[in-house]
Coordinates of N, CA and C in Angstrom, one line a residue:
M1308 N 0.7 -1.3 -0.1 CA 0.1 -0.1 0.0 C 0.9 1.1 0.1
A1309 N 0.4 2.1 -0.7 CA 1.1 3.7 -1.0 C 1.2 4.4 0.2
E1310 N 2.2 5.0 0.6 CA 2.1 5.9 1.8 C 1.1 7.0 1.5
K1311 N 0.5 7.5 2.2 CA -0.6 8.4 2.4 C -0.1 9.7 2.7
A1312 N -0.9 10.9 2.2 CA -0.4 12.2 2.8 C -1.7 12.8 3.3
K1313 N -1.8 13.6 4.0 CA -3.5 14.3 4.3 C -2.7 15.7 4.1
F1314 N -4.1 16.2 3.3 CA -4.4 17.6 3.2 C -5.4 18.1 3.5
S1315 N -5.4 19.4 3.3 CA -6.9 20.2 3.9 C -6.9 21.2 2.8
V1316 N -8.0 21.0 1.9 CA -8.4 22.0 1.2 C -9.6 22.6 1.2
S1317 N -9.8 23.6 0.4 CA -11.4 24.3 0.4 C -11.8 24.4 -0.8
L1318 N -12.9 24.0 -1.1 CA -13.5 23.7 -2.2 C -14.9 24.9 -2.3
D1319 N -15.7 25.1 -3.4 CA -16.8 25.7 -3.4 C -17.8 25.0 -2.7
A1320 N -18.7 25.3 -2.2 CA -19.8 24.9 -1.6 C -20.3 23.7 -2.7
E1321 N -20.7 24.0 -3.5 CA -21.5 23.3 -4.5 C -20.6 22.2 -5.2
L1322 N -19.4 22.5 -5.6 CA -18.4 21.2 -5.8 C -18.1 20.5 -4.7
G1323 N -18.0 20.9 -3.5 CA -18.1 20.1 -2.4 C -19.3 18.9 -2.4
E1324 N -20.4 19.6 -2.3 CA -21.6 18.7 -2.4 C -21.5 17.7 -3.5
A1325 N -21.2 17.9 -4.7 CA -21.4 17.1 -5.9 C -20.4 16.2 -5.5
L1326 N -19.3 16.3 -5.2 CA -18.2 15.6 -4.6 C -18.6 14.3 -3.8
R1327 N -19.4 15.0 -2.4 CA -19.8 13.9 -1.8 C -21.1 13.0 -2.5
R1328 N -21.9 13.9 -3.3 CA -22.9 12.9 -3.7 C -22.6 11.9 -4.9
Y1329 N -21.5 12.3 -5.6 CA -20.9 11.2 -6.4 C -20.0 10.2 -5.9
A1330 N -19.6 10.2 -4.6 CA -18.6 9.5 -3.8 C -19.8 8.5 -3.3
E1331 N -20.8 8.9 -2.7 CA -21.8 8.4 -2.1 C -22.6 7.3 -3.4
A1332 N -22.5 7.9 -4.5 CA -23.2 7.0 -5.7 C -22.5 5.7 -6.0
E1333 N -21.1 6.0 -5.9 CA -20.3 5.3 -6.5 C -19.8 4.3 -5.5
D1334 N -20.2 4.6 -4.1 CA -19.9 3.5 -3.0 C -18.4 4.0 -2.7
E1335 N -17.8 5.0 -3.1 CA -16.3 5.3 -2.8 C -16.1 6.2 -1.8
Q1336 N -15.0 6.4 -1.0 CA -14.5 7.3 -0.1 C -14.3 8.6 -1.0
I1337 N -14.3 9.5 -0.7 CA -14.1 11.0 -0.9 C -12.7 11.1 -1.2
S1338 N -12.0 10.5 -0.7 CA -10.4 10.7 -1.0 C -9.7 9.8 -2.0
A1339 N -10.6 8.7 -2.5 CA -10.0 8.2 -3.6 C -10.9 8.7 -4.8
V1340 N -11.9 8.9 -4.8 CA -12.3 10.1 -5.7 C -11.6 11.0 -6.3
V1341 N -10.9 11.9 -5.2 CA -10.0 12.8 -5.4 C -9.0 12.5 -5.8
S1342 N -8.4 11.3 -5.1 CA -7.2 11.0 -5.5 C -7.0 10.6 -7.3
R1343 N -7.9 9.8 -7.7 CA -8.4 9.5 -8.7 C -8.4 10.6 -10.0
A1344 N -9.0 11.8 -9.6 CA -9.1 12.9 -10.1 C -8.0 13.6 -10.6
L1345 N -7.5 13.6 -9.4 CA -6.0 14.4 -9.2 C -4.8 13.7 -10.3
E1346 N -5.1 12.1 -10.2 CA -4.0 11.7 -11.2 C -4.5 12.0 -12.8
D1347 N -5.6 12.0 -12.9 CA -6.0 11.9 -14.3 C -5.7 13.4 -14.7
F1348 N -5.9 14.4 -13.9 CA -5.6 16.1 -14.3 C -4.3 16.1 -14.5
L1349 N -3.4 15.6 -13.4 CA -2.2 16.1 -13.4 C -1.3 14.9 -14.4
G1350 N -1.7 13.7 -14.8 CA -1.3 12.9 -16.2 C -1.5 14.0 -17.4
H1351 N -2.7 14.3 -17.4 CA -3.2 15.2 -19.0 C -2.2 16.7 -18.6
R1352 N -2.1 17.4 -17.9 CA -1.2 18.3 -17.8 C 0.2 17.9 -18.0
R1353 N 0.6 16.8 -17.7 CA 2.0 16.3 -17.9 C 2.0 16.1 -19.6
L1354 N 1.0 15.5 -20.1 CA 1.2 15.4 -21.5 C 1.2 16.5 -22.5
L1355 N 0.5 17.7 -21.6 CA 0.2 18.9 -22.4 C 1.7 19.6 -22.2
R1356 N 2.3 19.6 -21.3 CA 3.4 20.4 -21.3 C 4.8 19.7 -21.9
D1357 N 4.8 18.2 -22.0 CA 5.7 17.1 -22.7 C 5.5 17.5 -24.4
G1358 N 4.2 17.8 -24.9 CA 3.9 18.1 -26.2 C 4.5 19.6 -26.7
R1359 N 4.1 20.7 -25.7 CA 4.6 21.9 -25.8 C 6.2 21.9 -25.7
D1360 N 6.7 21.1 -24.7 CA 8.1 21.1 -24.9 C 8.4 20.4 -26.0
A1361 N 8.1 19.5 -26.5 CA 8.6 19.1 -27.9 C 8.2 19.8 -29.0
M1362 N 7.2 20.7 -29.1 CA 7.0 21.5 -30.0 C 8.2 22.9 -30.2
E1363 N 8.4 23.0 -28.9 CA 9.4 24.4 -28.8 C 10.6 23.8 -29.1
G1364 N 11.3 22.4 -28.5 CA 12.4 22.2 -29.1 C 12.7 21.8 -30.6
Y1365 N 11.5 21.4 -31.2 CA 11.7 21.3 -32.7 C 11.6 22.3 -33.2
Q1366 N 11.2 23.6 -32.9 CA 10.9 24.9 -33.5 C 12.3 25.6 -33.1
A1367 N 12.9 25.1 -31.9 CA 14.4 25.6 -31.8 C 15.6 25.4 -32.8
E1368 N 15.2 24.0 -33.4 CA 15.8 23.2 -34.3 C 15.8 23.6 -35.7
Q1369 N 14.2 23.6 -36.1 CA 13.8 23.8 -37.3 C 13.3 25.3 -37.6
G1370 N 13.3 25.7 -36.7 CA 12.5 27.5 -37.0 C 11.1 27.2 -36.8
R1371 N 10.7 28.7 -36.6 CA 9.1 28.7 -36.1 C 8.1 27.8 -37.0
F1372 N 7.2 27.9 -36.8 CA 6.0 27.1 -37.5 C 5.7 28.2 -38.3
T1373 N 5.2 27.9 -39.5 CA 4.7 29.1 -40.5 C 3.1 29.2 -40.1
E1374 N 2.8 30.3 -40.6 CA 1.3 30.7 -40.8 C 0.5 29.1 -41.3
E1375 N 0.8 29.0 -42.3 CA 0.3 27.8 -43.0 C 0.5 26.5 -42.0
E1376 N 1.4 26.3 -41.5 CA 1.8 24.8 -40.7 C 0.7 25.0 -39.5
R1377 N 0.6 26.3 -38.9 CA -0.3 26.4 -37.8 C -1.6 26.2 -38.3
A1378 N -2.3 26.7 -39.3 CA -3.5 26.6 -39.8 C -3.9 25.2 -40.1
E1379 N -2.7 24.5 -40.5 CA -2.9 23.1 -40.9 C -3.3 22.5 -39.6
A1380 N -2.5 22.7 -38.7 CA -2.5 21.8 -37.2 C -3.9 22.2 -36.5
D1381 N -4.0 23.6 -36.6 CA -5.6 23.7 -36.1 C -6.7 23.0 -36.7
A1382 N -6.8 22.9 -38.0 CA -7.8 22.2 -38.9 C -7.6 20.8 -38.6
W1383 N -6.5 20.2 -38.3 CA -6.5 18.9 -37.8 C -6.9 18.5 -36.9
L1384 N -6.3 19.2 -35.7 CA -7.1 19.1 -34.4 C -8.8 19.7 -34.3
D1385 N -9.2 20.6 -34.9 CA -10.7 20.6 -35.1 C -11.1 19.6 -35.5
G1386 N -10.6 19.0 -36.6 CA -11.2 17.3 -36.9 C -11.5 16.6 -35.9
I1387 N -10.2 16.3 -35.2 CA -10.2 15.4 -34.1 C -11.1 15.5 -32.8
L1388 N -11.1 17.0 -32.4 CA -11.9 17.3 -31.2 C -13.4 17.6 -31.6
G1389 N -13.5 17.9 -32.9 CA -15.2 18.4 -33.4 C -15.1 19.7 -33.0
S1390 N -14.2 20.7 -32.7 CA -14.5 21.8 -32.3 C -14.0 22.8 -33.0
G1391 N -14.7 24.0 -33.6 CA -14.0 25.0 -34.3 C -13.7 26.1 -33.7
E1392 N -13.7 26.0 -32.3 CA -13.6 27.1 -31.1 C -12.2 27.6 -31.1
K1393 N -11.7 28.5 -31.5 CA -10.3 28.9 -30.9 C -10.1 29.1 -29.8
G1394 N -9.2 28.5 -29.1 CA -8.7 28.9 -27.6 C -9.4 27.8 -26.8
S1395 N -10.1 26.9 -27.6 CA -10.6 25.9 -26.6 C -9.7 24.6 -26.2
R1396 N -8.9 24.9 -27.0 CA -7.5 23.5 -26.6 C -6.6 24.0 -25.7
S1397 N -6.5 25.2 -25.4 CA -5.2 25.9 -24.6 C -5.2 25.1 -23.1
A1398 N -3.9 24.9 -22.9 CA -3.6 24.4 -21.6 C -3.9 25.0 -20.3

């Protein structure tokens, strides 16, 4: 079993109540729900950071992306994410 650390956090009342309801409905401890959510969130943020670092490294070696390359990448992501809203993909 992994070592545990205890934290005290403050949440908006509505978020705290939603957390309680969810944990109860899933028959889980609140700490298990929060731990899983944080693992998912931090993993996602790590992927975003690694991708950003890879793009910056590529551009440092190959030069900045052109407007055409940026537009092509935006269109590709819009197709994958099904969204044409600019800024919806920012980290």
